C-alpha cells in the first residue's frame, strides 16, 4: 500500500512488482497460465501475493498507474535468500547434516535462474501496459493499464534430480531425511510463459545444471 501510494503521488510511469507462482494454489491445469483462476491460495504467503495483484489493479483503475505483476517461479542463484531450499541443502551437505525432503521427493519445481529473471524484468520495465479500450478481447479482461505475467523457466525439474545436481557440484552425497508433504505446499509448478515471450521475447537460457554450478561456485567463494 505504501508503494502504491508513493507511485500515485510521484506519478511513476510504470510500477513493476513481484508476485509469485504460489497464487496458483492447488491448480491442476498444467502448465499454469495467467488466465487460470487464482482465488484459492493454500498459504498465507500466496494470499498476500494475490492481495498485491488486487491492490495494484485498483490503483491502475482509479489513478491510471501502469502496473505489471510478475509471478516468479522458484528463483534461484547467487545472492538468494538463505532460507530457500537450495541454500539449506548446500549448507547441510557441506556440514554433513541431513536434508529434509518433503513428500518423499515427489515434487517438481519450475526453477528459474536469477539472470534470466533479471533480463525479463529489465525488458518488461520499458513496456508499461496501456489502457485497454476493448477489455473483453483481453485475456485479463480489464480496461485498466494493468498486466500480470508468469516469469519462469518453462521446464519443471524433479526435486531429487535437483538435489543430485547439487551433490555433483559439491562432490559430496547428501544424507536424506524423507518426510510427508508440508501444509501449504504444492506438488508441482510449471510456468506457461507464452505471454511474456510474445510481448517482450522473454526466453530463459540457463539450464539447471549450469545455474546450480554457478550458485555452488558463488557459495563456496562467499562462505569459505
PDB file of C-alpha atoms in Angstrom:
ATOM      1  CA  UNK A   1       0.000   0.000   0.000  1.00  0.00           C
ATOM      2  CA  UNK A   2       2.849   2.393   0.824  1.00  0.00           C
ATOM      3  CA  UNK A   3       4.493   1.675  -2.532  1.00  0.00           C
ATOM      4  CA  UNK A   4       1.216   2.184  -4.404  1.00  0.00           C
ATOM      5  CA  UNK A   5       0.592   5.473  -2.612  1.00  0.00           C
ATOM      6  CA  UNK A   6       4.132   6.623  -3.390  1.00  0.00           C
ATOM      7  CA  UNK A   7       3.647   5.658  -7.049  1.00  0.00           C
ATOM      8  CA  UNK A   8       0.395   7.611  -7.113  1.00  0.00           C
ATOM      9  CA  UNK A   9       1.856  10.836  -5.716  1.00  0.00           C
ATOM     10  CA  UNK A  10       5.162  10.580  -7.583  1.00  0.00           C
ATOM     11  CA  UNK A  11       3.287   9.823 -10.819  1.00  0.00           C
ATOM     12  CA  UNK A  12       5.605   6.951 -11.709  1.00  0.00           C
ATOM     13  CA  UNK A  13       5.377   5.903 -15.362  1.00  0.00           C
ATOM     14  CA  UNK A  14       5.369   2.166 -14.597  1.00  0.00           C
ATOM     15  CA  UNK A  15       5.313   0.085 -11.415  1.00  0.00           C
ATOM     16  CA  UNK A  16       6.701  -3.461 -11.743  1.00  0.00           C
ATOM     17  CA  UNK A  17       6.242  -5.632  -8.652  1.00  0.00           C
ATOM     18  CA  UNK A  18       6.857  -9.196  -7.528  1.00  0.00           C
ATOM     19  CA  UNK A  19       4.009 -11.656  -7.346  1.00  0.00           C
ATOM     20  CA  UNK A  20       4.530 -15.419  -7.110  1.00  0.00           C
ATOM     21  CA  UNK A  21       3.658 -18.768  -8.636  1.00  0.00           C
ATOM     22  CA  UNK A  22       2.196 -19.600  -5.226  1.00  0.00           C
ATOM     23  CA  UNK A  23      -1.006 -17.748  -6.191  1.00  0.00           C
ATOM     24  CA  UNK A  24      -1.968 -20.769  -8.326  1.00  0.00           C
ATOM     25  CA  UNK A  25      -2.524 -22.851  -5.192  1.00  0.00           C
ATOM     26  CA  UNK A  26      -3.625 -26.407  -5.961  1.00  0.00           C
ATOM     27  CA  UNK A  27      -4.224 -25.652  -9.634  1.00  0.00           C
ATOM     28  CA  UNK A  28      -4.413 -28.951 -11.527  1.00  0.00           C
ATOM     29  CA  UNK A  29      -4.079 -27.478 -15.019  1.00  0.00           C
ATOM     30  CA  UNK A  30      -0.527 -27.707 -16.362  1.00  0.00           C
ATOM     31  CA  UNK A  31       1.275 -25.514 -17.256  1.00  0.00           C
ATOM     32  CA  UNK A  32       0.000 -22.620 -15.124  1.00  0.00           C
ATOM     33  CA  UNK A  33      -1.409 -19.786 -17.220  1.00  0.00           C
ATOM     34  CA  UNK A  34      -2.158 -16.183 -16.275  1.00  0.00           C
ATOM     35  CA  UNK A  35      -5.753 -16.906 -17.292  1.00  0.00           C
ATOM     36  CA  UNK A  36      -6.179 -19.616 -14.632  1.00  0.00           C
ATOM     37  CA  UNK A  37      -8.284 -18.990 -11.540  1.00  0.00           C
ATOM     38  CA  UNK A  38      -6.176 -17.935  -8.549  1.00  0.00           C
ATOM     39  CA  UNK A  39      -8.921 -17.398  -5.976  1.00  0.00           C
ATOM     40  CA  UNK A  40      -7.953 -20.302  -3.710  1.00  0.00           C
ATOM     41  CA  UNK A  41      -4.485 -19.803  -2.166  1.00  0.00           C
ATOM     42  CA  UNK A  42      -3.331 -22.521   0.246  1.00  0.00           C
ATOM     43  CA  UNK A  43      -0.763 -20.480   2.201  1.00  0.00           C
ATOM     44  CA  UNK A  44      -0.787 -17.048   3.802  1.00  0.00           C
ATOM     45  CA  UNK A  45       2.177 -16.091   1.608  1.00  0.00           C
ATOM     46  CA  UNK A  46       0.149 -16.885  -1.517  1.00  0.00           C
ATOM     47  CA  UNK A  47      -2.797 -14.898  -0.179  1.00  0.00           C
ATOM     48  CA  UNK A  48      -0.609 -11.824   0.347  1.00  0.00           C
ATOM     49  CA  UNK A  49       0.735 -12.065  -3.211  1.00  0.00           C
ATOM     50  CA  UNK A  50      -2.810 -12.315  -4.564  1.00  0.00           C
ATOM     51  CA  UNK A  51      -3.733  -9.251  -2.496  1.00  0.00           C
ATOM     52  CA  UNK A  52      -0.799  -7.363  -4.062  1.00  0.00           C
ATOM     53  CA  UNK A  53      -2.223  -8.048  -7.513  1.00  0.00           C
ATOM     54  CA  UNK A  54      -5.706  -6.908  -6.466  1.00  0.00           C
ATOM     55  CA  UNK A  55      -4.453  -3.676  -4.893  1.00  0.00           C
ATOM     56  CA  UNK A  56      -2.281  -2.931  -7.927  1.00  0.00           C
ATOM     57  CA  UNK A  57      -5.290  -3.355 -10.205  1.00  0.00           C
ATOM     58  CA  UNK A  58      -7.330  -0.998  -8.054  1.00  0.00           C
ATOM     59  CA  UNK A  59      -4.683   1.729  -8.295  1.00  0.00           C
ATOM     60  CA  UNK A  60      -4.282   1.153 -12.024  1.00  0.00           C
ATOM     61  CA  UNK A  61      -8.030   1.585 -12.429  1.00  0.00           C
ATOM     62  CA  UNK A  62      -8.510   4.563 -10.104  1.00  0.00           C
ATOM     63  CA  UNK A  63      -5.357   6.560 -10.831  1.00  0.00           C
ATOM     64  CA  UNK A  64      -4.270   5.334 -14.258  1.00  0.00           C
ATOM     65  CA  UNK A  65      -0.959   3.976 -12.895  1.00  0.00           C
ATOM     66  CA  UNK A  66       0.512   1.351 -15.251  1.00  0.00           C
ATOM     67  CA  UNK A  67       1.314  -1.700 -13.121  1.00  0.00           C
ATOM     68  CA  UNK A  68       2.809  -5.055 -14.046  1.00  0.00           C
ATOM     69  CA  UNK A  69       2.907  -8.026 -11.692  1.00  0.00           C
ATOM     70  CA  UNK A  70       5.442 -10.786 -12.330  1.00  0.00           C
ATOM     71  CA  UNK A  71       4.630 -14.221 -10.972  1.00  0.00           C
ATOM     72  CA  UNK A  72       8.089 -15.581 -10.196  1.00  0.00           C
ATOM     73  CA  UNK A  73       8.638 -19.347 -10.346  1.00  0.00           C
ATOM     74  CA  UNK A  74      11.191 -20.627  -7.779  1.00  0.00           C
ATOM     75  CA  UNK A  75      14.020 -18.198  -8.434  1.00  0.00           C
ATOM     76  CA  UNK A  76      17.497 -19.471  -7.510  1.00  0.00           C
ATOM     77  CA  UNK A  77      21.111 -18.383  -7.853  1.00  0.00           C
ATOM     78  CA  UNK A  78      23.870 -16.381  -6.124  1.00  0.00           C
ATOM     79  CA  UNK A  79      22.822 -13.825  -3.504  1.00  0.00           C
ATOM     80  CA  UNK A  80      19.495 -15.589  -2.964  1.00  0.00           C
ATOM     81  CA  UNK A  81      17.614 -15.971   0.304  1.00  0.00           C
ATOM     82  CA  UNK A  82      19.433 -18.235   2.800  1.00  0.00           C
ATOM     83  CA  UNK A  83      16.128 -19.831   3.842  1.00  0.00           C
ATOM     84  CA  UNK A  84      15.495 -21.217   0.337  1.00  0.00           C
ATOM     85  CA  UNK A  85      15.750 -24.990  -0.121  1.00  0.00           C
ATOM     86  CA  UNK A  86      18.848 -24.997  -2.336  1.00  0.00           C
ATOM     87  CA  UNK A  87      20.710 -22.851   0.223  1.00  0.00           C
ATOM     88  CA  UNK A  88      19.688 -25.188   3.044  1.00  0.00           C
ATOM     89  CA  UNK A  89      20.589 -28.281   1.014  1.00  0.00           C
ATOM     90  CA  UNK A  90      24.025 -26.937   0.126  1.00  0.00           C
ATOM     91  CA  UNK A  91      24.872 -25.918   3.694  1.00  0.00           C
ATOM     92  CA  UNK A  92      23.643 -29.191   5.184  1.00  0.00           C
ATOM     93  CA  UNK A  93      25.513 -31.362   2.663  1.00  0.00           C
ATOM     94  CA  UNK A  94      28.767 -29.495   3.284  1.00  0.00           C
ATOM     95  CA  UNK A  95      28.222 -29.767   7.064  1.00  0.00           C
ATOM     96  CA  UNK A  96      27.446 -33.483   6.837  1.00  0.00           C
ATOM     97  CA  UNK A  97      23.914 -32.969   8.166  1.00  0.00           C
ATOM     98  CA  UNK A  98      20.611 -34.425   6.960  1.00  0.00           C
ATOM     99  CA  UNK A  99      18.462 -32.571   4.480  1.00  0.00           C
ATOM    100  CA  UNK A 100      14.679 -32.712   4.805  1.00  0.00           C
ATOM    101  CA  UNK A 101      12.925 -33.847   1.621  1.00  0.00           C
ATOM    102  CA  UNK A 102       9.175 -33.414   1.729  1.00  0.00           C
ATOM    103  CA  UNK A 103       6.558 -35.568   0.007  1.00  0.00           C
ATOM    104  CA  UNK A 104       9.286 -38.222  -0.248  1.00  0.00           C
ATOM    105  CA  UNK A 105      10.884 -36.246  -3.056  1.00  0.00           C
ATOM    106  CA  UNK A 106       7.834 -36.468  -5.330  1.00  0.00           C
ATOM    107  CA  UNK A 107       7.947 -32.742  -6.093  1.00  0.00           C
ATOM    108  CA  UNK A 108       8.612 -30.730  -9.225  1.00  0.00           C
ATOM    109  CA  UNK A 109       9.533 -27.078  -9.437  1.00  0.00           C
ATOM    110  CA  UNK A 110       9.996 -24.707 -12.343  1.00  0.00           C
ATOM    111  CA  UNK A 111      13.412 -23.496 -11.128  1.00  0.00           C
ATOM    112  CA  UNK A 112      14.311 -20.152 -12.736  1.00  0.00           C
ATOM    113  CA  UNK A 113      17.856 -18.783 -12.668  1.00  0.00           C
ATOM    114  CA  UNK A 114      18.246 -15.241 -11.366  1.00  0.00           C
ATOM    115  CA  UNK A 115      19.957 -13.872 -14.511  1.00  0.00           C
ATOM    116  CA  UNK A 116      17.005 -14.967 -16.647  1.00  0.00           C
ATOM    117  CA  UNK A 117      14.592 -13.315 -14.231  1.00  0.00           C
ATOM    118  CA  UNK A 118      16.549 -10.057 -14.242  1.00  0.00           C
ATOM    119  CA  UNK A 119      16.652  -9.969 -18.038  1.00  0.00           C
ATOM    120  CA  UNK A 120      12.884 -10.348 -18.089  1.00  0.00           C
ATOM    121  CA  UNK A 121      12.370  -7.586 -15.523  1.00  0.00           C
ATOM    122  CA  UNK A 122      14.601  -5.171 -17.437  1.00  0.00           C
ATOM    123  CA  UNK A 123      12.748  -5.809 -20.688  1.00  0.00           C
ATOM    124  CA  UNK A 124       9.262  -5.516 -19.188  1.00  0.00           C
ATOM    125  CA  UNK A 125      10.110  -2.295 -17.313  1.00  0.00           C
ATOM    126  CA  UNK A 126      10.373  -0.419 -20.595  1.00  0.00           C
ATOM    127  CA  UNK A 127       6.959  -1.638 -21.771  1.00  0.00           C
ATOM    128  CA  UNK A 128       4.231  -0.350 -19.442  1.00  0.00           C
ATOM    129  CA  UNK A 129       0.711  -1.625 -20.117  1.00  0.00           C
ATOM    130  CA  UNK A 130      -1.707   0.807 -21.708  1.00  0.00           C
ATOM    131  CA  UNK A 131      -5.412   1.355 -21.153  1.00  0.00           C
ATOM    132  CA  UNK A 132      -7.344  -1.379 -22.905  1.00  0.00           C
ATOM    133  CA  UNK A 133     -10.232   0.119 -24.867  1.00  0.00           C
ATOM    134  CA  UNK A 134     -11.715  -3.333 -25.501  1.00  0.00           C
ATOM    135  CA  UNK A 135     -11.281  -5.326 -22.271  1.00  0.00           C
ATOM    136  CA  UNK A 136     -13.430  -8.248 -23.412  1.00  0.00           C
ATOM    137  CA  UNK A 137     -10.806  -9.086 -26.048  1.00  0.00           C
ATOM    138  CA  UNK A 138      -8.024  -9.123 -23.471  1.00  0.00           C
ATOM    139  CA  UNK A 139      -7.069 -12.300 -21.638  1.00  0.00           C
ATOM    140  CA  UNK A 140      -7.073 -10.461 -18.315  1.00  0.00           C
ATOM    141  CA  UNK A 141     -10.399  -8.750 -19.038  1.00  0.00           C
ATOM    142  CA  UNK A 142      -9.717  -5.281 -17.656  1.00  0.00           C
ATOM    143  CA  UNK A 143      -9.698  -1.771 -19.085  1.00  0.00           C
ATOM    144  CA  UNK A 144      -7.024  -0.616 -16.616  1.00  0.00           C
ATOM    145  CA  UNK A 145      -3.326  -0.256 -17.589  1.00  0.00           C
ATOM    146  CA  UNK A 146      -2.565  -3.478 -15.738  1.00  0.00           C
ATOM    147  CA  UNK A 147      -0.802  -6.740 -16.633  1.00  0.00           C
ATOM    148  CA  UNK A 148       0.202  -9.992 -14.989  1.00  0.00           C
ATOM    149  CA  UNK A 149       2.898 -12.277 -16.405  1.00  0.00           C
ATOM    150  CA  UNK A 150       4.451 -15.583 -15.438  1.00  0.00           C
ATOM    151  CA  UNK A 151       8.230 -15.455 -15.391  1.00  0.00           C
ATOM    152  CA  UNK A 152       9.663 -18.956 -15.150  1.00  0.00           C
ATOM    153  CA  UNK A 153      11.917 -21.460 -16.837  1.00  0.00           C
ATOM    154  CA  UNK A 154       9.042 -23.298 -18.562  1.00  0.00           C
ATOM    155  CA  UNK A 155      10.617 -26.646 -17.556  1.00  0.00           C
ATOM    156  CA  UNK A 156       9.809 -28.324 -14.218  1.00  0.00           C
ATOM    157  CA  UNK A 157      12.565 -30.366 -12.587  1.00  0.00           C
ATOM    158  CA  UNK A 158      12.159 -33.230 -10.129  1.00  0.00           C
ATOM    159  CA  UNK A 159      13.372 -32.327  -6.634  1.00  0.00           C
ATOM    160  CA  UNK A 160      15.539 -35.446  -6.298  1.00  0.00           C
ATOM    161  CA  UNK A 161      17.265 -34.621  -9.585  1.00  0.00           C
ATOM    162  CA  UNK A 162      17.781 -31.062  -8.328  1.00  0.00           C
ATOM    163  CA  UNK A 163      19.479 -32.460  -5.218  1.00  0.00           C
ATOM    164  CA  UNK A 164      21.537 -34.853  -7.335  1.00  0.00           C
ATOM    165  CA  UNK A 165      22.950 -31.906  -9.302  1.00  0.00           C
ATOM    166  CA  UNK A 166      23.879 -30.100  -6.077  1.00  0.00           C
ATOM    167  CA  UNK A 167      25.642 -33.267  -4.901  1.00  0.00           C
ATOM    168  CA  UNK A 168      27.644 -33.420  -8.133  1.00  0.00           C
ATOM    169  CA  UNK A 169      28.568 -29.737  -7.900  1.00  0.00           C
ATOM    170  CA  UNK A 170      29.740 -30.212  -4.304  1.00  0.00           C
ATOM    171  CA  UNK A 171      31.354 -33.595  -4.881  1.00  0.00           C
ATOM    172  CA  UNK A 172      29.580 -34.903  -1.800  1.00  0.00           C
ATOM    173  CA  UNK A 173      26.480 -37.032  -1.173  1.00  0.00           C
ATOM    174  CA  UNK A 174      23.522 -35.801   0.849  1.00  0.00           C
ATOM    175  CA  UNK A 175      22.119 -37.539   3.905  1.00  0.00           C
ATOM    176  CA  UNK A 176      18.417 -37.609   3.072  1.00  0.00           C
ATOM    177  CA  UNK A 177      15.519 -37.469   5.534  1.00  0.00           C
ATOM    178  CA  UNK A 178      12.270 -38.184   3.692  1.00  0.00           C
ATOM    179  CA  UNK A 179       9.168 -36.553   5.153  1.00  0.00           C
ATOM    180  CA  UNK A 180       5.452 -36.212   4.309  1.00  0.00           C
ATOM    181  CA  UNK A 181       4.027 -33.232   2.415  1.00  0.00           C
ATOM    182  CA  UNK A 182       4.100 -29.900   4.247  1.00  0.00           C
ATOM    183  CA  UNK A 183       0.835 -27.999   4.785  1.00  0.00           C
ATOM    184  CA  UNK A 184       0.542 -25.135   2.284  1.00  0.00           C
ATOM    185  CA  UNK A 185       2.946 -26.721  -0.214  1.00  0.00           C
ATOM    186  CA  UNK A 186       2.179 -27.886  -3.757  1.00  0.00           C
ATOM    187  CA  UNK A 187       3.434 -30.901  -5.680  1.00  0.00           C
ATOM    188  CA  UNK A 188       4.283 -29.190  -8.964  1.00  0.00           C
ATOM    189  CA  UNK A 189       4.797 -25.771 -10.513  1.00  0.00           C
ATOM    190  CA  UNK A 190       5.121 -25.153 -14.219  1.00  0.00           C
ATOM    191  CA  UNK A 191       5.033 -21.749 -15.919  1.00  0.00           C
ATOM    192  CA  UNK A 192       3.359 -21.041 -19.219  1.00  0.00           C
ATOM    193  CA  UNK A 193       5.496 -18.125 -20.444  1.00  0.00           C
ATOM    194  CA  UNK A 194       3.853 -17.614 -23.848  1.00  0.00           C
ATOM    195  CA  UNK A 195       2.521 -14.154 -22.971  1.00  0.00           C
ATOM    196  CA  UNK A 196       5.888 -12.842 -21.804  1.00  0.00           C
ATOM    197  CA  UNK A 197       7.608 -14.369 -24.825  1.00  0.00           C
ATOM    198  CA  UNK A 198       5.094 -12.793 -27.217  1.00  0.00           C
ATOM    199  CA  UNK A 199       5.252  -9.376 -25.526  1.00  0.00           C
ATOM    200  CA  UNK A 200       8.992  -8.943 -24.943  1.00  0.00           C
ATOM    201  CA  UNK A 201      10.683 -12.013 -26.412  1.00  0.00           C
ATOM    202  CA  UNK A 202      11.465 -13.427 -22.963  1.00  0.00           C
ATOM    203  CA  UNK A 203      13.206 -16.782 -23.209  1.00  0.00           C
ATOM    204  CA  UNK A 204      15.185 -18.345 -20.321  1.00  0.00           C
ATOM    205  CA  UNK A 205      18.568 -19.705 -21.397  1.00  0.00           C
ATOM    206  CA  UNK A 206      20.131 -21.106 -18.206  1.00  0.00           C
ATOM    207  CA  UNK A 207      19.893 -24.872 -17.741  1.00  0.00           C
ATOM    208  CA  UNK A 208      19.549 -26.177 -14.192  1.00  0.00           C
ATOM    209  CA  UNK A 209      22.997 -27.824 -14.256  1.00  0.00           C
ATOM    210  CA  UNK A 210      24.665 -24.558 -15.270  1.00  0.00           C
ATOM    211  CA  UNK A 211      22.691 -22.460 -12.802  1.00  0.00           C
ATOM    212  CA  UNK A 212      23.385 -24.671  -9.810  1.00  0.00           C
ATOM    213  CA  UNK A 213      27.088 -24.864 -10.656  1.00  0.00           C
ATOM    214  CA  UNK A 214      27.218 -21.063 -10.676  1.00  0.00           C
ATOM    215  CA  UNK A 215      25.415 -20.969  -7.344  1.00  0.00           C
ATOM    216  CA  UNK A 216      27.726 -23.533  -5.711  1.00  0.00           C
ATOM    217  CA  UNK A 217      30.818 -21.715  -7.017  1.00  0.00           C
ATOM    218  CA  UNK A 218      29.492 -18.469  -5.546  1.00  0.00           C
ATOM    219  CA  UNK A 219      28.509 -20.140  -2.270  1.00  0.00           C
ATOM    220  CA  UNK A 220      31.989 -21.554  -1.735  1.00  0.00           C
ATOM    221  CA  UNK A 221      33.669 -18.260  -2.581  1.00  0.00           C
ATOM    222  CA  UNK A 222      31.341 -16.284  -0.289  1.00  0.00           C
ATOM    223  CA  UNK A 223      31.174 -18.525   2.779  1.00  0.00           C
ATOM    224  CA  UNK A 224      34.661 -20.061   2.733  1.00  0.00           C
TER     225      UNK A 224
END
